[in-house]
Structure formats: structure tokens, C-alpha cells
Coordinates of C-alpha atoms and ligand atoms in Angstrom, one line a residue:
V1 CA 53.8 -20.9 -57.8
V2 CA 55.5 -18.1 -59.8
E3 CA 54.7 -14.6 -58.7
S4 CA 55.1 -11.7 -61.2
A5 CA 55.7 -8.1 -60.2
R6 CA 52.0 -7.4 -60.4
D7 CA 50.9 -10.4 -58.4
L8 CA 51.2 -11.3 -54.8
T9 CA 51.4 -14.8 -53.2
L10 CA 50.1 -15.8 -49.8
E11 CA 49.0 -18.9 -48.0
V12 CA 45.3 -19.1 -47.3
D13 CA 43.9 -21.9 -45.2
G14 CA 47.0 -24.0 -46.0
R15 CA 46.9 -23.3 -49.8
Q16 CA 49.3 -21.1 -51.8
V17 CA 47.4 -18.6 -53.8
T18 CA 48.5 -15.9 -56.2
V19 CA 46.3 -12.8 -56.8
P20 CA 46.7 -9.5 -58.6
D21 CA 48.6 -6.9 -56.5
D22 CA 46.0 -4.2 -57.1
G23 CA 45.8 -2.5 -53.8
D24 CA 42.8 -4.5 -52.5
T25 CA 42.3 -5.3 -48.9
L26 CA 42.8 -8.8 -47.5
L27 CA 39.1 -9.0 -47.1
G28 CA 38.6 -8.1 -50.7
V29 CA 41.0 -10.8 -51.7
L30 CA 39.5 -13.5 -49.5
R31 CA 35.8 -12.8 -50.4
D32 CA 35.9 -11.4 -53.9
R33 CA 39.0 -13.1 -55.5
L34 CA 39.0 -16.4 -53.7
G35 CA 35.3 -16.8 -52.9
L36 CA 36.0 -17.5 -49.2
T37 CA 32.8 -16.2 -47.5
G38 CA 33.6 -17.3 -43.9
P39 CA 34.9 -13.8 -43.0
K40 CA 32.0 -11.3 -43.2
D41 CA 31.8 -7.7 -44.1
G42 CA 29.9 -5.8 -41.4
C43 CA 31.5 -2.4 -41.7
S44 CA 34.4 -2.3 -44.2
P45 CA 36.5 -0.2 -44.5
Q46 CA 35.8 1.0 -40.9
G47 CA 37.6 -1.9 -39.2
Q48 CA 35.3 -1.7 -36.2
C49 CA 33.0 -4.7 -36.0
G50 CA 35.3 -7.7 -36.0
C51 CA 33.2 -9.7 -38.5
C52 CA 36.1 -10.0 -40.9
T53 CA 38.6 -11.3 -38.4
V54 CA 41.1 -13.8 -39.6
L55 CA 44.5 -15.0 -38.4
V56 CA 47.7 -13.8 -40.0
D57 CA 50.6 -16.1 -38.8
G58 CA 48.3 -17.1 -35.9
Q59 CA 47.5 -13.5 -34.8
P60 CA 43.9 -12.1 -35.1
R61 CA 43.7 -9.3 -37.7
V62 CA 40.7 -7.4 -39.1
A63 CA 41.0 -8.2 -42.8
C64 CA 39.0 -5.2 -44.1
V65 CA 41.7 -2.7 -43.0
T66 CA 44.7 -5.0 -43.8
P67 CA 46.1 -4.3 -47.2
A68 CA 46.6 -7.7 -49.0
R69 CA 50.1 -6.5 -49.9
R70 CA 51.1 -6.5 -46.2
V71 CA 50.4 -10.2 -45.9
R72 CA 52.5 -11.2 -48.9
G73 CA 54.1 -14.6 -48.2
R74 CA 52.3 -15.0 -44.8
A75 CA 49.9 -17.6 -43.6
V76 CA 46.2 -16.5 -43.4
T77 CA 43.6 -18.6 -41.6
T78 CA 39.9 -18.0 -42.0
I79 CA 37.2 -19.7 -40.0
D80 CA 37.2 -22.4 -42.6
G81 CA 40.9 -23.1 -42.2
L82 CA 40.7 -23.7 -38.4
D83 CA 41.4 -27.2 -37.2
P84 CA 38.3 -29.3 -38.0
E85 CA 38.0 -30.6 -34.4
A86 CA 38.2 -27.0 -33.1
R87 CA 35.5 -26.0 -35.5
R88 CA 33.3 -28.8 -34.4
R89 CA 33.7 -27.9 -30.8
W90 CA 33.1 -24.2 -31.3
G91 CA 30.0 -24.8 -33.5
E92 CA 28.5 -27.2 -30.9
A93 CA 29.4 -24.9 -28.0
F94 CA 27.6 -21.9 -29.6
L95 CA 24.6 -24.2 -30.4
A96 CA 24.5 -25.4 -26.8
T97 CA 24.3 -21.9 -25.3
G98 CA 22.4 -20.1 -28.0
G99 CA 25.5 -17.9 -28.5
S100 CA 24.8 -17.4 -32.2
Q101 CA 21.5 -16.0 -33.6
C102 CA 21.9 -14.5 -37.0
G103 CA 25.4 -15.8 -37.0
F104 CA 26.9 -12.9 -39.0
C105 CA 29.3 -11.8 -36.2
T106 CA 30.2 -15.3 -35.0
P107 CA 32.9 -16.5 -37.4
G108 CA 35.1 -13.6 -36.6
I109 CA 34.5 -14.0 -32.9
I110 CA 35.3 -17.8 -33.1
V111 CA 38.6 -17.1 -35.0
R112 CA 39.7 -14.6 -32.3
L113 CA 38.7 -16.8 -29.4
E114 CA 40.3 -19.9 -30.9
A115 CA 43.6 -18.0 -31.2
L116 CA 43.2 -16.9 -27.6
R117 CA 42.4 -20.4 -26.4
D118 CA 45.7 -21.5 -27.7
G119 CA 45.3 -25.2 -27.0
R120 CA 43.5 -24.8 -23.7
D121 CA 40.2 -26.6 -23.0
D122 CA 38.2 -23.3 -23.0
V123 CA 38.5 -19.6 -22.6
P124 CA 37.8 -18.1 -19.1
A125 CA 34.9 -15.6 -19.0
D126 CA 37.0 -12.5 -18.2
E127 CA 39.4 -13.2 -21.1
A128 CA 36.5 -13.8 -23.5
R129 CA 34.8 -10.5 -22.5
R130 CA 38.0 -8.6 -23.1
A131 CA 38.6 -10.3 -26.4
L132 CA 35.0 -9.3 -27.4
L133 CA 36.1 -5.6 -27.2
A134 CA 37.3 -6.1 -30.8
H135 CA 33.8 -7.3 -31.9
L136 CA 30.2 -6.3 -32.2
C137 CA 27.3 -8.6 -31.8
R138 CA 23.8 -7.1 -31.9
C139 CA 21.7 -10.2 -31.4
T140 CA 23.0 -12.0 -28.4
G141 CA 23.9 -9.5 -25.7
W142 CA 27.2 -11.2 -25.3
Q143 CA 26.4 -13.4 -22.4
T144 CA 25.7 -16.6 -24.3
V145 CA 28.9 -16.0 -26.4
V146 CA 30.9 -15.9 -23.2
E147 CA 29.2 -19.0 -22.0
A148 CA 30.0 -20.8 -25.2
A149 CA 33.7 -19.9 -24.8
G150 CA 33.6 -21.5 -21.4
R151 CA 32.1 -24.8 -22.4
L152 CA 34.2 -26.1 -25.2
D153 CA 35.2 -29.2 -23.2
R154 CA 31.7 -30.3 -22.7
P155 CA 29.6 -32.4 -25.1
A156 CA 26.8 -30.5 -26.8
G157 CA 23.9 -32.6 -25.6
S158 CA 21.8 -34.3 -28.2
D159 CA 18.3 -34.1 -26.9
R160 CA 17.3 -30.8 -28.6
D161 CA 14.8 -30.6 -31.3
L162 CA 16.5 -28.2 -33.7
A163 CA 13.4 -27.8 -35.8
A164 CA 11.5 -26.6 -32.7
A165 CA 14.4 -24.4 -31.8
A166 CA 14.3 -22.8 -35.3
T167 CA 10.6 -22.2 -34.9
R168 CA 11.3 -20.3 -31.7
A169 CA 14.2 -18.4 -33.4
G170 CA 11.9 -17.5 -36.3
L171 CA 9.2 -16.2 -33.9
E172 CA 11.6 -14.1 -32.1
G173 CA 13.5 -12.9 -35.1
G174 CA 10.4 -12.3 -37.2
V175 CA 11.7 -14.3 -40.2
G176 CA 12.6 -17.9 -40.8
Q177 CA 15.9 -18.9 -39.1
T178 CA 18.2 -21.8 -39.0
V179 CA 19.5 -23.2 -35.7
H180 CA 22.6 -25.4 -36.4
P181 CA 26.3 -25.5 -35.5
D182 CA 27.1 -24.4 -39.0
V183 CA 25.4 -21.0 -38.4
A184 CA 28.1 -20.1 -35.9
L185 CA 30.7 -21.2 -38.4
G186 CA 29.6 -18.7 -41.0
R187 CA 27.1 -20.7 -43.0
G188 CA 23.9 -18.6 -42.3
G189 CA 23.2 -18.4 -46.0
F190 CA 23.6 -14.6 -46.3
S191 CA 22.9 -13.0 -49.6
A192 CA 26.4 -11.5 -49.9
D193 CA 27.8 -15.1 -49.5
T194 CA 25.5 -16.9 -51.9
A195 CA 25.6 -14.6 -54.9
P196 CA 27.1 -16.2 -58.1
A197 CA 30.8 -15.7 -58.4
E198 CA 30.4 -13.8 -61.7
A199 CA 27.7 -11.4 -60.4
L200 CA 28.3 -7.7 -60.9
V201 CA 28.4 -5.7 -57.6
A202 CA 26.2 -2.6 -57.2
V203 CA 26.5 0.0 -54.4
P204 CA 24.4 3.2 -53.9
H205 CA 25.9 6.2 -55.7
P206 CA 26.0 9.3 -53.4
D207 CA 24.2 11.3 -56.2
G208 CA 21.5 8.7 -56.4
G209 CA 21.2 5.5 -58.5
W210 CA 23.8 2.7 -58.3
A211 CA 27.5 2.4 -59.1
V212 CA 28.3 -1.0 -60.6
G213 CA 31.6 -2.9 -60.9
E214 CA 33.0 -6.4 -61.4
T215 CA 34.1 -6.5 -57.7
L216 CA 33.0 -4.6 -54.6
A217 CA 36.3 -2.6 -54.6
E218 CA 35.6 -1.5 -58.2
A219 CA 31.9 -0.6 -57.5
R220 CA 33.0 1.5 -54.5
R221 CA 35.7 3.2 -56.6
A222 CA 33.0 4.0 -59.2
A223 CA 30.8 5.4 -56.4
G224 CA 33.7 7.7 -55.4
K225 CA 32.7 7.3 -51.8
V226 CA 34.6 9.1 -49.1
Q227 CA 34.1 7.3 -45.8
G228 CA 32.6 9.2 -43.0
R229 CA 33.7 9.4 -39.5
R230 CA 32.4 9.5 -36.0
T231 CA 31.2 13.0 -35.5
T232 CA 32.0 15.2 -32.6
E233 CA 28.5 16.7 -32.9
P234 CA 26.5 16.0 -29.8
H235 CA 23.2 14.1 -30.2
R236 CA 20.1 16.3 -30.0
W237 CA 16.6 15.8 -28.7
P238 CA 14.5 16.3 -31.8
L239 CA 11.2 16.9 -30.1
D240 CA 10.1 19.3 -27.3
L241 CA 8.0 18.1 -24.4
P242 CA 4.3 18.8 -24.6
P243 CA 3.2 21.6 -22.3
G244 CA 1.3 20.4 -19.2
T245 CA 1.6 19.2 -15.7
W246 CA 3.0 15.7 -15.6
D247 CA 4.1 13.1 -13.1
A248 CA 6.8 12.0 -15.5
T249 CA 8.3 13.3 -18.7
L250 CA 10.5 11.5 -21.2
R251 CA 12.5 12.4 -24.3
T252 CA 14.4 10.0 -26.5
T253 CA 16.8 10.7 -29.3
W254 CA 17.8 9.1 -32.6
V255 CA 19.4 5.6 -32.4
E256 CA 20.6 3.2 -35.0
P257 CA 19.2 -0.4 -35.1
A258 CA 22.8 -1.5 -35.7
Y259 CA 22.0 -4.9 -37.1
L260 CA 25.3 -6.4 -38.1
E261 CA 24.6 -7.8 -41.6
P262 CA 24.3 -4.9 -44.0
D263 CA 21.4 -5.2 -46.5
A264 CA 22.3 -7.3 -49.5
A265 CA 20.3 -9.0 -52.3
W266 CA 21.3 -10.6 -55.6
C267 CA 19.3 -11.5 -58.6
E268 CA 19.7 -13.2 -62.0
P269 CA 18.2 -11.5 -65.1
G270 CA 14.5 -12.4 -65.2
G271 CA 14.8 -14.1 -61.8
E272 CA 13.6 -13.4 -58.3
P273 CA 15.9 -11.6 -55.9
S274 CA 17.4 -13.3 -52.8
S275 CA 16.3 -12.0 -49.4
P276 CA 18.3 -9.7 -47.3
L277 CA 16.8 -11.5 -44.3
A278 CA 18.6 -14.8 -44.8
N279 CA 19.1 -15.7 -41.2
G280 CA 18.2 -12.7 -39.2
G281 CA 15.2 -10.3 -38.9
A282 CA 17.3 -7.2 -38.3
F283 CA 14.9 -6.3 -35.5
G284 CA 12.3 -5.3 -38.1
A285 CA 14.6 -2.9 -39.9
K286 CA 15.1 -4.7 -43.2
L287 CA 11.5 -5.6 -43.8
A288 CA 11.2 -2.8 -46.4
S289 CA 14.8 -3.0 -47.7
P290 CA 15.0 -1.6 -51.2
L291 CA 17.8 -4.0 -52.2
P292 CA 15.8 -6.9 -53.6
A293 CA 14.0 -4.6 -56.1
A294 CA 17.3 -2.9 -56.9
A295 CA 19.1 -6.2 -57.6
K296 CA 16.2 -7.3 -59.8
E297 CA 16.1 -4.1 -61.8
L298 CA 19.9 -4.0 -62.3
A299 CA 20.1 -7.6 -63.3
D300 CA 17.5 -7.1 -65.9
R301 CA 19.2 -3.9 -67.1
H302 CA 22.7 -5.4 -67.3
G303 CA 21.7 -8.9 -68.5
R304 CA 23.9 -10.4 -65.7
A305 CA 23.5 -11.5 -62.1
V306 CA 23.9 -8.5 -59.8
L307 CA 24.6 -8.4 -56.1
A308 CA 23.4 -5.1 -54.6
L309 CA 24.9 -4.1 -51.3
F310 CA 24.7 -1.5 -48.7
D311 CA 27.9 -0.7 -46.7
R312 CA 27.7 0.4 -43.1
E313 CA 27.3 4.1 -44.0
D314 CA 24.5 3.3 -46.4
V315 CA 22.7 1.3 -43.7
T316 CA 23.1 4.2 -41.3
R317 CA 22.0 7.0 -43.7
L318 CA 19.2 5.1 -45.5
G319 CA 17.9 2.5 -43.1
P320 CA 14.9 3.1 -40.9
K321 CA 15.2 4.2 -37.2
R322 CA 12.8 4.0 -34.3
P323 CA 11.0 7.3 -34.0
P324 CA 12.2 9.6 -31.2
V325 CA 9.5 10.7 -28.7
A326 CA 8.9 13.4 -26.2
G327 CA 6.0 12.8 -23.8
G328 CA 4.4 13.6 -20.5
A329 CA 2.1 11.3 -18.5
R330 CA 0.1 11.3 -15.2
A331 CA -0.1 8.5 -12.7
D332 CA -3.6 7.6 -14.0
G333 CA -2.1 6.8 -17.5
S334 CA -3.3 10.0 -19.2
G335 CA -0.9 12.2 -21.1
V336 CA 0.5 13.2 -24.5
L337 CA 3.2 11.3 -26.5
R338 CA 4.8 13.4 -29.2
V339 CA 6.4 11.1 -31.7
V340 CA 8.2 11.6 -35.0
A341 CA 5.5 11.0 -37.6
T342 CA 5.6 7.3 -38.5
P343 CA 2.8 5.2 -40.0
G344 CA 1.3 2.7 -37.6
I345 CA 2.7 4.2 -34.4
T346 CA -0.6 5.7 -33.1
E347 CA -2.3 2.3 -33.2
V348 CA 0.4 0.4 -31.2
V349 CA 0.7 3.1 -28.6
A350 CA -3.1 3.1 -28.2
A351 CA -3.0 -0.7 -27.7
V352 CA -0.6 -0.4 -24.7
A353 CA -1.4 3.1 -23.3
P354 CA -5.0 4.1 -24.3
G355 CA -4.8 7.2 -22.1
L356 CA -1.9 8.7 -24.1
V357 CA -2.8 11.1 -26.9
V358 CA -0.4 10.6 -29.8
D359 CA 0.8 13.8 -31.4
A360 CA 2.7 12.9 -34.6
V361 CA 5.3 15.6 -35.5
T362 CA 7.2 15.9 -38.7
V363 CA 10.9 16.7 -38.2
P364 CA 13.9 16.4 -40.7
G365 CA 15.7 13.2 -40.1
P366 CA 16.3 9.7 -41.4
P367 CA 13.4 7.4 -42.2
T368 CA 11.5 5.9 -39.3
S369 CA 9.5 2.7 -39.1
A370 CA 7.0 1.2 -36.7
A371 CA 8.3 -2.3 -37.7
L372 CA 11.4 -1.8 -35.5
R373 CA 11.5 -3.7 -32.2
A374 CA 8.6 -2.4 -30.0
A375 CA 9.0 1.0 -31.7
G376 CA 6.7 3.6 -30.1
W377 CA 4.9 1.2 -27.8
A378 CA 8.0 0.5 -25.6
E379 CA 8.4 4.3 -25.1
A380 CA 4.7 4.5 -24.1
V381 CA 5.2 1.7 -21.6
V382 CA 8.3 3.3 -20.2
L383 CA 6.6 6.7 -19.8
C384 CA 3.5 5.3 -18.2
A385 CA 5.5 3.1 -15.8
G386 CA 7.5 6.2 -14.8
A387 CA 4.3 8.2 -14.2
A388 CA 2.8 5.4 -12.1
G389 CA 6.1 4.7 -10.3
L390 CA 6.2 1.0 -11.0
V391 CA 6.7 -1.4 -13.9
D392 CA 3.9 -3.8 -14.3
E393 CA 3.9 -6.9 -16.5
V394 CA 4.4 -5.8 -20.1
V395 CA 2.2 -7.4 -22.8
D396 CA 3.3 -7.1 -26.4
P397 CA 0.3 -5.6 -28.2
R398 CA 1.2 -7.5 -31.4
T399 CA 2.0 -11.0 -30.1
G400 CA 0.7 -11.3 -26.5
G401 CA 4.2 -12.1 -25.3
R402 CA 4.7 -11.1 -21.6
A403 CA 7.6 -9.9 -19.5
R404 CA 8.5 -8.4 -16.2
A405 CA 11.9 -7.0 -15.3
M406 CA 13.9 -5.8 -12.4
V407 CA 17.2 -3.9 -12.5
S408 CA 19.2 -3.9 -9.2
D409 CA 22.6 -4.6 -7.8
G410 CA 24.1 -4.4 -11.3
R411 CA 21.9 -7.2 -12.6
I412 CA 19.0 -7.4 -14.9
E413 CA 16.4 -10.0 -14.1
V414 CA 13.5 -10.9 -16.4
W415 CA 10.5 -13.1 -16.1
V416 CA 9.1 -14.2 -19.5
G417 CA 5.8 -15.6 -20.7
A418 CA 6.2 -16.8 -24.2
G419 CA 3.7 -19.7 -24.3
D420 CA 5.4 -23.0 -25.2
P421 CA 9.1 -22.1 -25.2
L422 CA 9.8 -24.7 -27.9
D423 CA 13.5 -24.6 -27.1
E424 CA 14.6 -23.0 -23.8
T425 CA 18.1 -22.3 -25.0
V426 CA 17.1 -20.3 -28.0
L427 CA 14.3 -18.4 -26.1
R428 CA 16.7 -17.5 -23.3
S429 CA 19.3 -16.3 -25.8
Y430 CA 16.7 -14.0 -27.5
C431 CA 15.5 -12.7 -24.2
I432 CA 19.1 -11.9 -23.1
G433 CA 19.7 -10.2 -26.5
A434 CA 16.5 -8.1 -26.1
A435 CA 17.5 -7.2 -22.5
H436 CA 20.9 -6.1 -23.6
M437 CA 19.5 -4.1 -26.4
A438 CA 17.1 -2.2 -24.0
W439 CA 19.9 -1.6 -21.6
S440 CA 22.2 -0.4 -24.4
W441 CA 19.5 1.9 -25.8
L442 CA 18.8 3.3 -22.3
T443 CA 22.3 3.9 -21.2
A444 CA 24.6 4.4 -24.2
E445 CA 23.1 4.7 -27.7
S446 CA 22.6 7.8 -29.7
L447 CA 23.0 8.9 -33.3
A448 CA 23.9 12.5 -34.1
V449 CA 21.5 14.0 -36.7
D450 CA 21.8 17.6 -37.8
D451 CA 19.1 20.2 -38.1
D452 CA 18.6 19.4 -41.7
G453 CA 18.1 15.7 -40.9
A454 CA 21.4 14.3 -42.1
V455 CA 22.9 11.5 -40.0
L456 CA 26.4 12.5 -38.8
D457 CA 27.5 9.4 -36.9
L458 CA 28.4 6.9 -39.6
T459 CA 30.8 4.5 -38.0
I460 CA 29.5 1.3 -36.3
R461 CA 31.3 2.2 -33.0
S462 CA 29.7 5.6 -32.8
F463 CA 26.2 4.0 -32.3
G464 CA 27.1 3.3 -28.6
V465 CA 26.2 -0.5 -28.4
V466 CA 27.2 -1.6 -24.9
R467 CA 30.2 -3.8 -24.8
A468 CA 30.5 -7.2 -23.2
V469 CA 32.7 -5.9 -20.4
D470 CA 30.0 -3.3 -19.5
T471 CA 27.0 -5.5 -19.8
P472 CA 25.3 -6.4 -16.5
E473 CA 24.5 -10.0 -15.7
I474 CA 21.1 -10.9 -17.3
R475 CA 19.0 -13.6 -15.7
V476 CA 16.1 -15.0 -17.5
H477 CA 13.2 -16.9 -15.8
L478 CA 10.8 -18.6 -18.1
D479 CA 7.3 -18.5 -16.7
A480 CA 5.3 -21.7 -17.2
V481 CA 2.6 -20.5 -19.6
D482 CA 0.3 -22.8 -21.4
G483 CA -0.7 -22.0 -24.9
P484 CA 0.9 -21.5 -28.3
P485 CA 4.4 -20.1 -28.6
V486 CA 4.5 -16.3 -29.0
R487 CA 7.3 -13.8 -29.5
A488 CA 8.4 -12.4 -26.1
G489 CA 11.6 -10.6 -26.9
D490 CA 9.9 -7.3 -27.6
A491 CA 8.1 -7.4 -24.3
V492 CA 11.4 -8.1 -22.6
F493 CA 12.9 -5.1 -24.4
A494 CA 10.1 -2.8 -23.2
A495 CA 10.1 -4.2 -19.6
V496 CA 13.9 -3.8 -19.2
A497 CA 13.8 -0.3 -20.6
A498 CA 11.0 0.6 -18.2
A499 CA 12.7 -1.0 -15.2
G500 CA 16.1 0.6 -16.1
W501 CA 14.5 4.0 -16.4
L502 CA 12.9 3.8 -13.0
A503 CA 16.2 2.5 -11.5
A504 CA 17.9 5.6 -13.0
G505 CA 15.4 7.9 -11.2
R506 CA 13.2 8.6 -14.3
P507 CA 15.4 11.4 -15.7
P508 CA 13.4 13.5 -18.3
D509 CA 15.9 12.9 -21.0
W510 CA 17.0 9.3 -21.8
P511 CA 20.0 8.7 -19.4
I512 CA 22.6 8.1 -22.1
G513 CA 26.0 7.9 -20.5
A514 CA 24.7 7.5 -17.0
K515 CA 25.7 4.8 -14.6
I516 CA 22.6 3.0 -13.3
Ligands
LIG601 S1 34.2 -5.7 -41.7 FE1 36.2 -5.6 -40.9 S2 35.9 -4.9 -38.9 FE2 33.9 -4.8 -39.7
LIG602 S1 24.5 -13.3 -33.7 FE1 25.9 -11.6 -33.4 S2 25.1 -10.1 -34.7 FE2 23.7 -11.7 -34.9

């Protein structure tokens, strides 16, 4: 291979490649120039989610903040270039524990853990948890990832019905999902990975409309975006408590759903757009994603395939949030729940807490949605549990899924009624993920929004998702319940939030930052 002054040569997955030396990042070279979609873009150029992790001369690096120039002449290994036997073992280990759900975060995690394993049979739990500090996974709550790292030396077990497992995953995720070793290895079929190589790339322009380029780097340059930072602004409580005498009061603040795969959709001229929900439901947050319509319109306008993408900041600014609340309740279940005005919230709150009067309040802020995981009704369950002084069994008003939860001795325990489990591994994984999300929401998450409603926290680390090393042990007991399979993850989420709030002593403001 002859390298000119304007080219650079490196070795990728054992192959010498030469690409233009145009200042792109290593992730840009891998994905956009070489079409290698194993490394994912969850937050570039923030360098904070770990989804783009690759090995450079055997050491883990986040490719989105590594200039390609810096790896000139060096050996880069993506998930696809790992030893085939190691890939097989990792894929099966994640399948065996349910350690990968949407699978967007997992290739980066596997690359790092494989480097850490360094020829050993597996990776001890403490080491795995520390290694996961460099990653974010929103679906799994970490525990099943750590379990996967500890069972590489064991056969996967072949008695699972993966079609039934996928049905359970689809119920819990809210959209069709695949359960297969390849999902953990980066083959979840994400829109940003399946777009035609010649597709134009479109990103939102800060002044409205779309900036379009031949590559993501070019589109971002055309948008002239300046990346935001984590703000030092404190989070605020957007709503005031309703006046009255209450046995319990509760205020929540803005939080980010923080799904890892940013919205993406592509379309051919005259065609139908791909779905931004390829293998994950984004906890309800992508159901009304504007990207399919944008990809279709742009493809028709340009007469070429177009891949429309949000970056992390776009997701944070433009994506829907669960509406903050401020409420007061009495032990008999009566009370008032103020909630940021959101279509559909009044009905779901009435279904779980008929004694609460819902007072919808319009405040400046990002869009809100009742489609987000247990939005509104989980808050009503928490408030009523606090006023009554106990957490009853929680029943999901939409699905009938049931859950009870206990938080004590640094452990979260949940009992789950989901009808026919279909696949206990997958159901357990989704319940652990929902319990982690509730715990994280309760103890750590917030999003600073200013008085004009602009979101100030724009980096993925600023959302406050609880890390693996800080996650309590989560035990899941599956109740024997006859009947058809139903989604139970949202009931787990509400039950754990309520149990955690009671364990924290029912503080009137959500106990972000408190040790429980
Ligand atoms: S995409 Fe590189 S760290 Fe998130
Ligand atoms: S499996 Fe980790 S973010 Fe979805």
C-alpha cells in the first residue's frame, strides 16, 4: 500500500487500509469510510458512552474522540476483528444471562472486557464492574452484563426457545426485538448501520431544517454545531406543591430517558423509511420520532437515499421527557397531582390513583410524553404509597403486569407477575433493567432546564445514570401466574421507585444524590 501525504494507512481488523487524512475521527473512518458498523455512535464527539470502543494495539480506546491521524500505522481491532472463538463465547454468554437487550452498547463493552480478560477463562465481577465505568448501558441495569463476563467458560445451554424469548423481549420493549448471540456482537440491525453506503447524511440544523453532507462529519460541519457541555446549573423543581394538608408530598424534576441508540432512519427516494426502533423500544421515547418522516422527505427532495440522524445533543434537546410532578396525598388516597401538561397523563393517573385530582400545568421545557415508561402513573403510585406508608402490589394500568418491591440492606428485591414468562432469562433481564432505571431515577438522575425551558445538560454523563459499581444487587422472583404473557417491567419500575422512596424516608423532593 502506498500512502501519499494526504492519506493515512492503518491496520483494521488485520487488513491494511488507506484513507484520506482529512481530520476525521477514528470512528468516522471506521463507520463512514470503511463501512464497519460494529462500533456504535452513542454520543460522539462526547467520548462518554463507550459504544464506539475499539482496541488500538490491544488497548481499549473510544474511537469517537481519537483522531484517525493518531493511529497512523497502528493496529485497530473492532468487535468484528476479535478472535472468532472469543466472539462466539461472548455472544453466547450474553445470550445466556440476558446481558444484551437492544444491543447498542454491547459491542463496545465486549471489546473492553475481552482486552481485560487477556486470555483468562472469564472476567471476575469486581473487575467487570470497574471496566464498565467507561460505558453506559440503559437497558440492562448492568447485573446481567457482569454475569455474562463471569460465565464465558460455560456452555450456553441449548434448551431455550429464542422465538418465545423474542416475544417476551418485544412485550417488555414495546417493539419487536431479536434475541440472538449476534445482537450482543453488534448486529441488532440499527438504522444507522443498515443505510446504503452511498446515502447522504442529514443532521438537524440549529436554525431549523436539516444540514446534509456526504458523510456524518460533512453534515455536522454544514450544521456548524458547537458541542454543549455539562452545565454547572443546578436542576430545578419546575412545579410548586399544591396547597393543602397532606400525609405525603412529592416533587420530581426533569430527567432524560437516556436511551443509548440515538434516533436514526434512512429512506430511498419514493420508498418507505426504516424504523428508529430496530431492536429497542427506547422506553417509549422514540414512538413519535420525527426521523422517519424527515428521511423520507429529504430522500425525495435530493433524489438519493438519505440517512437522518440525531446526535446525543439533538436527542436531549428534542426528545420527549417524562413530565415532572408536584403532588400531595392523604392516607386515604385522596390528593392533588400537579403534572406538566401532557396528553394522556390524566387517564393513566386516574387508572392507578382514582382519588388524585390531576392538575395539568404548562411550563416552559422540553417536550413531554405519556408514552415514556410508566410516565405519570408511577409518580402517582409513589405518592399514594408514601401517604399510606406502605407499598402495595403495583398493577400496570395498561398491561395488567404486577410487581412488588423491597429495598433494604443495600439490595433491591422484586416479585413479578408477568403471566407466562415465555423466557425467564429475558424476563429477569428486563426486570433488573427496570429496577435499575427506577433506582437511578430516584437517587441520581436530573436534567438542568432553565427558566425559558432550554435543556442545559447535554452530555450523556450529565444525566446521572447510576453506574455498575454503585448499583445495588437486584433479585428478581417470578411469581407463578397463569394467563397470557404481559409486560411487567413498568410495574417493576413503579414498585421499586415507591419502595425506594419509602426507604429514603419519603423526602418531599426526589432524593437525588442521597444514599438510601
Ligand atoms: S460514541 Fe464514542 S464514547 Fe460514545
Ligand atoms: S443493551 Fe445496553 S443500552 Fe441497550
